[in-house]
Every structure is written in C-alpha cells, then in structure tokens.
mmCIF file of C-alpha atoms in Angstrom:
data_model
loop_
_atom_site.group_PDB
_atom_site.id
_atom_site.type_symbol
_atom_site.label_atom_id
_atom_site.label_comp_id
_atom_site.label_asym_id
_atom_site.label_seq_id
_atom_site.Cartn_x
_atom_site.Cartn_y
_atom_site.Cartn_z
ATOM 1 C CA ARG A 6 8.043 -7.097 3.684
ATOM 2 C CA GLN A 7 8.684 -3.606 5.006
ATOM 3 C CA GLY A 8 6.221 -2.326 2.098
ATOM 4 C CA LEU A 9 3.989 -4.952 2.720
ATOM 5 C CA ALA A 10 3.995 -3.641 6.016
ATOM 6 C CA GLY A 11 4.132 -0.205 5.256
ATOM 7 C CA GLY A 12 0.414 -0.713 3.485
ATOM 8 C CA LEU A 13 -1.145 -2.670 6.569
ATOM 9 C CA ILE A 14 -0.165 0.450 8.749
ATOM 10 C CA LEU A 15 -1.994 2.569 6.142
ATOM 11 C CA THR A 16 -4.646 0.910 5.890
ATOM 12 C CA GLY A 17 -6.520 2.449 8.903
ATOM 13 C CA VAL A 18 -6.298 5.741 6.888
ATOM 14 C CA ALA A 19 -7.804 4.221 4.162
ATOM 15 C CA LEU A 20 -10.251 3.222 6.197
ATOM 16 C CA GLY A 21 -11.533 6.202 8.259
ATOM 17 C CA ILE A 22 -12.217 7.460 4.034
ATOM 18 C CA ALA A 23 -14.549 4.685 3.728
ATOM 19 C CA LEU A 24 -16.157 5.165 6.943
ATOM 20 C CA SER A 25 -17.011 9.063 6.650
ATOM 21 C CA GLY A 26 -18.319 9.017 2.478
ATOM 22 C CA THR A 27 -20.870 6.391 4.471
ATOM 23 C CA LEU A 28 -21.341 8.380 6.793
ATOM 24 C CA VAL A 29 -22.215 11.626 5.935
ATOM 25 C CA PRO A 30 -24.957 11.468 3.571
ATOM 26 C CA PHE A 31 -27.251 10.271 6.338
ATOM 27 C CA THR A 32 -25.908 12.738 8.360
ATOM 28 C CA LEU A 33 -26.032 15.743 6.348
ATOM 29 C CA GLY A 34 -30.186 15.413 7.072
ATOM 30 C CA TRP A 35 -29.702 16.439 10.120
ATOM 31 C CA GLY A 36 -27.381 19.506 9.063
ATOM 32 C CA VAL A 37 -24.074 20.582 7.741
ATOM 33 C CA ARG A 38 -22.786 21.033 12.012
ATOM 34 C CA GLU A 39 -24.149 17.498 13.395
ATOM 35 C CA THR A 40 -22.492 15.943 10.770
ATOM 36 C CA TRP A 41 -19.283 17.827 11.877
ATOM 37 C CA LEU A 42 -20.143 16.558 15.663
ATOM 38 C CA ILE A 43 -21.090 13.203 15.095
ATOM 39 C CA LEU A 44 -17.291 12.486 12.680
ATOM 40 C CA GLY A 45 -15.819 14.588 15.413
ATOM 41 C CA GLY A 46 -17.117 12.711 17.971
ATOM 42 C CA LEU A 47 -16.431 9.270 16.795
ATOM 43 C CA ALA A 48 -12.877 10.395 16.107
ATOM 44 C CA VAL A 49 -12.554 11.163 19.502
ATOM 45 C CA VAL A 50 -14.725 7.246 20.701
ATOM 46 C CA LEU A 51 -12.007 6.080 18.395
ATOM 47 C CA THR A 52 -8.990 7.903 19.224
ATOM 48 C CA ALA A 53 -9.409 6.780 22.683
ATOM 49 C CA LEU A 54 -9.988 2.989 21.486
ATOM 50 C CA SER A 55 -6.542 3.131 19.894
ATOM 51 C CA TRP A 56 -4.718 4.921 22.770
ATOM 52 C CA ASN A 57 -3.583 2.678 24.518
ATOM 53 C CA GLY A 58 -1.663 1.109 20.767
ATOM 54 C CA TRP A 59 0.805 3.536 20.839
ATOM 55 C CA PRO A 60 4.207 3.024 21.571
ATOM 56 C CA THR A 61 5.819 2.577 25.460
ATOM 57 C CA VAL A 62 9.086 3.127 24.132
ATOM 58 C CA ALA A 63 10.665 6.082 24.243
ATOM 59 C CA PRO A 64 11.204 8.184 20.520
ATOM 60 C CA VAL A 65 14.267 7.850 19.169
ATOM 61 C CA LYS A 66 15.665 11.555 19.776
ATOM 62 C CA SER A 67 17.595 13.529 15.806
ATOM 63 C CA ASP A 68 18.450 16.480 14.534
ATOM 64 C CA MET A 69 17.159 17.842 11.655
ATOM 65 C CA ARG A 70 19.910 16.487 9.869
ATOM 66 C CA GLN A 71 20.155 15.860 6.226
ATOM 67 C CA PRO A 72 21.746 12.748 5.624
ATOM 68 C CA GLY A 73 22.511 10.350 3.232
ATOM 69 C CA PRO A 74 22.862 11.270 -0.495
ATOM 70 C CA VAL A 75 21.499 15.293 -0.106
ATOM 71 C CA LEU A 76 20.482 14.801 -4.018
ATOM 72 C CA ALA A 77 18.246 12.154 -4.159
ATOM 73 C CA LEU A 78 17.095 12.832 -0.891
ATOM 74 C CA LYS A 79 16.200 16.948 -1.468
ATOM 75 C CA SER A 80 14.200 15.802 -4.708
ATOM 76 C CA LEU A 81 12.633 12.781 -2.540
ATOM 77 C CA TYR A 82 10.795 15.979 0.031
ATOM 78 C CA LEU A 83 10.118 18.122 -3.338
ATOM 79 C CA GLU A 84 8.047 14.998 -4.905
ATOM 80 C CA TYR A 85 6.561 14.555 -2.111
ATOM 81 C CA GLY A 86 5.119 17.858 -1.661
ATOM 82 C CA LEU A 87 4.390 18.084 -5.364
ATOM 83 C CA ASN A 88 2.562 14.700 -5.055
ATOM 84 C CA ALA A 89 0.752 16.259 -2.051
ATOM 85 C CA VAL A 90 -0.066 19.195 -4.744
ATOM 86 C CA GLY A 91 -1.849 15.874 -6.863
ATOM 87 C CA LEU A 92 -3.838 14.792 -4.613
ATOM 88 C CA VAL A 93 -5.313 17.572 -3.042
ATOM 89 C CA SER A 94 -7.523 18.043 -6.290
ATOM 90 C CA HIS A 95 -8.827 14.753 -5.371
ATOM 91 C CA MET A 96 -9.049 15.504 -1.498
ATOM 92 C CA VAL A 97 -10.477 18.283 -1.948
ATOM 93 C CA PHE A 98 -12.917 18.975 -4.926
ATOM 94 C CA TRP A 99 -13.620 15.894 -6.061
ATOM 95 C CA VAL A 100 -16.471 15.545 -4.405
ATOM 96 C CA ILE A 101 -18.766 19.393 -5.002
ATOM 97 C CA PHE A 102 -16.795 18.603 -7.951
ATOM 98 C CA ILE A 103 -18.978 15.180 -8.893
ATOM 99 C CA ALA A 104 -22.514 17.037 -7.006
ATOM 100 C CA GLN A 105 -22.066 20.003 -8.345
ATOM 101 C CA GLY A 106 -19.323 20.704 -11.202
ATOM 102 C CA LEU A 107 -21.051 17.895 -13.736
ATOM 103 C CA GLY A 108 -24.595 17.829 -11.871
ATOM 104 C CA LEU A 109 -24.940 14.508 -10.509
ATOM 105 C CA GLY A 110 -25.686 15.595 -7.342
ATOM 106 C CA LEU A 111 -24.321 14.479 -3.725
ATOM 107 C CA ALA A 112 -25.127 10.502 -3.310
ATOM 108 C CA VAL A 113 -23.248 10.017 -6.669
ATOM 109 C CA GLY A 114 -20.499 12.624 -5.057
ATOM 110 C CA ALA A 115 -20.921 10.216 -2.007
ATOM 111 C CA PHE A 116 -20.660 6.456 -3.389
ATOM 112 C CA HIS A 117 -17.545 8.423 -5.938
ATOM 113 C CA TRP A 118 -15.780 9.365 -2.002
ATOM 114 C CA VAL A 119 -16.774 5.682 -1.300
ATOM 115 C CA LEU A 120 -15.242 4.302 -4.042
ATOM 116 C CA PHE A 121 -11.950 6.519 -3.122
ATOM 117 C CA GLY A 122 -11.692 4.810 0.074
ATOM 118 C CA ILE A 123 -12.215 1.774 -1.111
ATOM 119 C CA GLY A 124 -9.391 2.519 -3.327
ATOM 120 C CA ALA A 125 -7.374 3.763 0.029
ATOM 121 C CA VAL A 126 -8.144 0.408 1.514
ATOM 122 C CA LEU A 127 -6.681 -1.751 -1.073
ATOM 123 C CA GLY A 128 -3.935 0.696 -2.488
ATOM 124 C CA PRO A 129 -1.207 0.710 0.296
ATOM 125 C CA VAL A 130 -1.059 -4.005 0.786
ATOM 126 C CA THR A 131 -0.949 -3.620 -3.456
ATOM 127 C CA ALA A 132 1.716 -1.245 -3.874
ATOM 128 C CA GLY A 133 3.411 -2.440 -1.018
ATOM 129 C CA TYR A 134 3.876 -6.130 -2.264
ATOM 130 C CA LEU A 135 5.324 -4.233 -5.813
ATOM 131 C CA ALA A 136 7.547 -2.209 -3.687
ATOM 132 C CA ASP A 137 9.081 -5.425 -2.692
ATOM 133 C CA ARG A 138 9.424 -7.454 -5.842
ATOM 134 C CA LEU A 139 10.115 -4.116 -8.351
ATOM 135 C CA GLY A 140 11.458 -1.716 -5.902
ATOM 136 C CA PHE A 141 10.061 1.534 -4.273
ATOM 137 C CA LEU A 142 12.246 3.142 -6.885
ATOM 138 C CA ALA A 143 10.299 1.120 -10.145
ATOM 139 C CA THR A 144 7.170 1.926 -7.836
ATOM 140 C CA LEU A 145 7.374 5.066 -6.807
ATOM 141 C CA ARG A 146 8.290 6.232 -10.669
ATOM 142 C CA ALA A 147 5.052 4.776 -11.338
ATOM 143 C CA GLY A 148 2.759 5.242 -8.949
ATOM 144 C CA TYR A 149 4.073 8.910 -10.684
ATOM 145 C CA LEU A 150 2.197 8.794 -13.441
ATOM 146 C CA LEU A 151 -0.586 6.900 -12.548
ATOM 147 C CA GLN A 152 -1.911 9.521 -10.436
ATOM 148 C CA ALA A 153 -0.351 12.758 -13.120
ATOM 149 C CA ALA A 154 -3.063 10.100 -16.731
ATOM 150 C CA ALA A 155 -5.789 9.594 -13.187
ATOM 151 C CA ALA A 156 -5.320 13.569 -12.710
ATOM 152 C CA GLY A 157 -4.526 14.309 -16.001
ATOM 153 C CA ILE A 158 -7.329 12.461 -18.468
ATOM 154 C CA LEU A 159 -10.432 14.525 -15.722
ATOM 155 C CA VAL A 160 -9.613 17.510 -18.170
ATOM 156 C CA PHE A 161 -10.634 15.939 -21.654
ATOM 157 C CA THR A 162 -13.533 13.554 -20.340
ATOM 158 C CA ASP A 163 -16.036 12.658 -17.738
ATOM 159 C CA HIS A 164 -17.532 8.889 -18.040
ATOM 160 C CA MET A 165 -18.765 7.551 -16.001
ATOM 161 C CA ALA A 166 -16.181 5.233 -16.017
ATOM 162 C CA VAL A 167 -13.065 7.464 -16.874
ATOM 163 C CA LEU A 168 -14.486 8.893 -12.872
ATOM 164 C CA VAL A 169 -14.930 5.391 -11.085
ATOM 165 C CA ILE A 170 -10.897 4.945 -12.398
ATOM 166 C CA SER A 171 -9.692 7.842 -11.092
ATOM 167 C CA SER A 172 -12.108 7.395 -7.438
ATOM 168 C CA LEU A 173 -9.871 3.805 -7.402
ATOM 169 C CA ILE A 174 -6.604 5.502 -8.435
ATOM 170 C CA MET A 175 -6.268 8.712 -6.756
ATOM 171 C CA GLY A 176 -7.897 6.847 -2.849
ATOM 172 C CA ALA A 177 -5.349 4.245 -3.437
ATOM 173 C CA PHE A 178 -2.553 7.242 -3.406
ATOM 174 C CA VAL A 179 -3.368 8.369 -1.070
ATOM 175 C CA PRO A 180 -2.196 6.715 1.598
ATOM 176 C CA VAL A 181 0.334 4.485 -0.630
ATOM 177 C CA CYS A 182 3.130 7.820 -1.044
ATOM 178 C CA THR A 183 3.550 7.449 1.936
ATOM 179 C CA THR A 184 3.879 4.601 1.534
ATOM 180 C CA LEU A 185 6.662 3.451 -0.709
ATOM 181 C CA VAL A 186 8.205 7.618 -0.536
ATOM 182 C CA LEU A 187 9.236 5.722 3.549
ATOM 183 C CA GLY A 188 10.412 2.339 1.829
ATOM 184 C CA ARG A 189 12.833 4.947 -1.044
ATOM 185 C CA LEU A 190 13.760 6.573 2.148
ATOM 186 C CA ARG A 191 14.500 3.977 4.267
ATOM 187 C CA GLU A 192 16.598 2.683 1.131
ATOM 188 C CA LEU A 193 18.454 6.373 0.574
ATOM 189 C CA ILE A 194 19.270 5.659 4.029
ATOM 190 C CA PRO A 195 20.030 2.010 5.099
ATOM 191 C CA ASN A 196 20.734 0.613 8.424
ATOM 192 C CA ASP A 197 20.497 4.596 9.960
ATOM 193 C CA PRO A 198 17.552 4.645 12.480
ATOM 194 C CA ASP A 199 18.559 8.609 13.669
ATOM 195 C CA GLY A 200 19.100 9.792 9.612
ATOM 196 C CA GLN A 201 15.664 7.679 8.855
ATOM 197 C CA THR A 202 14.071 10.292 11.594
ATOM 198 C CA ALA A 203 15.415 13.217 10.480
ATOM 199 C CA GLY A 204 14.491 12.586 6.641
ATOM 200 C CA TRP A 205 10.937 11.778 7.591
ATOM 201 C CA ARG A 206 10.242 14.658 9.099
ATOM 202 C CA TRP A 207 12.145 16.740 6.230
ATOM 203 C CA ALA A 208 9.634 14.465 4.149
ATOM 204 C CA THR A 209 6.779 15.222 6.617
ATOM 205 C CA ILE A 210 7.060 19.093 6.328
ATOM 206 C CA GLY A 211 7.452 18.718 2.245
ATOM 207 C CA PHE A 212 3.926 16.978 2.302
ATOM 208 C CA ALA A 213 2.159 19.307 4.676
ATOM 209 C CA GLY A 214 3.587 21.967 2.799
ATOM 210 C CA GLY A 215 2.520 21.110 -0.242
ATOM 211 C CA GLN A 216 -1.373 20.553 0.834
ATOM 212 C CA ALA A 217 -0.989 24.019 1.802
ATOM 213 C CA VAL A 218 0.373 25.483 -1.379
ATOM 214 C CA GLY A 219 -2.199 22.924 -2.962
ATOM 215 C CA ALA A 220 -5.215 23.769 -1.329
ATOM 216 C CA TYR A 221 -5.340 27.297 -0.884
ATOM 217 C CA GLY A 222 -3.817 27.789 -4.370
ATOM 218 C CA LEU A 223 -6.494 25.624 -5.728
ATOM 219 C CA SER A 224 -8.898 27.711 -4.421
ATOM 220 C CA TYR A 225 -7.765 30.296 -5.130
ATOM 221 C CA LEU A 226 -7.383 29.506 -8.836
ATOM 222 C CA PHE A 227 -10.881 28.589 -8.614
ATOM 223 C CA ASP A 228 -11.859 31.518 -7.028
ATOM 224 C CA LEU A 229 -11.218 33.377 -9.991
ATOM 225 C CA TYR A 230 -12.284 31.003 -12.323
ATOM 226 C CA GLY A 231 -15.053 29.135 -11.825
ATOM 227 C CA GLU A 232 -13.064 25.153 -13.496
ATOM 228 C CA TYR A 233 -12.742 22.232 -11.982
ATOM 229 C CA ARG A 234 -11.420 20.868 -14.894
ATOM 230 C CA LEU A 235 -7.966 23.482 -14.158
ATOM 231 C CA LEU A 236 -7.401 22.404 -10.723
ATOM 232 C CA PHE A 237 -6.962 18.843 -12.345
ATOM 233 C CA ALA A 238 -4.042 19.750 -14.597
ATOM 234 C CA VAL A 239 -2.861 21.232 -12.296
ATOM 235 C CA GLY A 240 -2.306 18.348 -9.669
ATOM 236 C CA ALA A 241 -1.691 16.188 -12.730
ATOM 237 C CA ALA A 242 1.555 18.868 -13.764
ATOM 238 C CA ALA A 243 2.627 18.496 -10.443
ATOM 239 C CA LEU A 244 2.991 14.656 -10.422
ATOM 240 C CA VAL A 245 4.294 14.930 -13.851
ATOM 241 C CA LEU A 246 6.980 16.971 -12.857
ATOM 242 C CA ALA A 247 8.049 15.177 -9.727
ATOM 243 C CA LEU A 248 8.354 12.413 -11.700
ATOM 244 C CA MET A 249 10.918 14.485 -13.136
ATOM 245 C CA LEU A 250 12.893 15.612 -10.836
ATOM 246 C CA ASN A 251 12.856 12.260 -9.632
ATOM 247 C CA ILE A 252 14.520 10.515 -13.072
ATOM 248 C CA LEU A 253 16.312 13.733 -12.953
ATOM 249 C CA ALA A 254 17.680 13.566 -9.262
ATOM 250 C CA GLY A 255 18.045 9.608 -10.342
ATOM 251 C CA ARG A 256 21.105 9.796 -13.654
ATOM 252 C CA LYS A 257 23.015 12.897 -11.804
ATOM 253 C CA SER A 258 22.989 10.628 -8.371
ATOM 254 C CA SER A 259 24.296 7.305 -10.801
ATOM 255 C CA LYS A 260 27.372 9.847 -13.080
ATOM 256 C CA GLU A 261 28.705 11.273 -8.578
ATOM 257 C CA ASN A 262 28.997 8.127 -7.611
ATOM 258 C CA PRO A 263 28.666 5.737 -10.177
#
C-alpha cells in the first residue's frame, strides 16, 4: 500500500492550497502586504505545531551516485522536471487568467483556486490507490496524458465546465506527480534505501529546475505576447514530451534488459 501511504502524506500540501484559496479573498481587503504577512504568520504557526513531528532518527547518509537502471532513471528525472513546467501555468497564472484574462473577477478566480486545492486533497490518495493496483508506471503515464489534456484544452475553450475540470485535475497533480514519481523511483531501485535517497535527490533537483525554468520562461513569454493560452499550450507540450520520453526510455530499457 505504498502508493496510498504516499498519497496520504502529501494531502498536507493540498490542504494548504485549499486554505490559502479560502483566506486570500478575505484578507486582500486589508492590502497585499497584509495578506502576505497573514499567510507567513499562519505558516509559522503551523510549523511550530508540527515541529515535534520531525523524525528523531539520523538521516541516511548517501552520495549523489547514479543507482539502478541509468537510462530509465535519467528519463524519470527529466520527466519530473517537464511535469513541473507543465504545472507552472496553473500554479502561477491560473487565478489571474480567470480573474483578469477572462474578466470573471477575483472572487471567481479564488473559487477556482479552492477547487485547485480540493483536487490536490483528493488526488494523492486516489492516484496512490490506483498505483497500488495498476503499477506506478502505468499510472504515471496516464497522469502525463490527463494533465496534458487538462492544460491543452484551454487553448481551444474557456467554458466554465472546462475551467472546473482543469482546476481539479491540475490541482490534483501538484502533489500526485510527486507520489507517482517517488513510487516509480522505488520500483526502479528496489531494496536499496541509500540508492533511493540519492535518486530522490536527483529527482528533486529536476523538479526544482523545471519549476524555475517554467516560471521564468512562461513569464517571459507572457511579457512578449500577453497571451495566456500560449502558456497552457507550452505546459501541455511539456507534459506530452514527458510521456514520450517515458515510453521511449521504457522501450529502450526493455531491449537492453530483455
């Protein structure tokens, strides 16, 4: 039940998303600076409450070696970075796209951010449950495809039903992508805690790099063209590329290790 357990752990991220979407519309009336201070204060309180939850056991010491099947792992790290790029358009631009780009106002934008958080709450447990039954590889590939569809469809329509579905799906995969990639990593490096720790460090570097490149790159594109739909198209393309890399790496690994 590794997938289910991983999903439960990551619901905390989702609850934070939903909470921020609920609080921000009320606090913005006091000012943007005050809103940031309130969110920061809340983060401090939650950190203090959870402080004793940190493990007391010393962390496993591990180098940054490349364990396990190298091709599949390198592909997974790159895919994780591309998934981060695919999520940036929603994580950074979603509310402002709805509020200003579509002219629906901040209240509607905040509503969709709450939906984003609800998706993030329900997604990890659901995806973990499926991964335990279908396997992490199949669930990961389905996740890339579903995210690409949820981002790409916005290029063609902004119907309210589409916005709702896109909010839920992309919100779900903010934590779900971590659940699935971590589970897949453990499949590729079984029974090797040190190797898994080293592999997860590389994966985290890949995701952080994807977030940085995505945030700066999409901001630059928006500054040049002022078109939100272009951002969703780029995000969808990144997710399609992640899926293609995963399939190609899987086929090549199968040929090398029949």
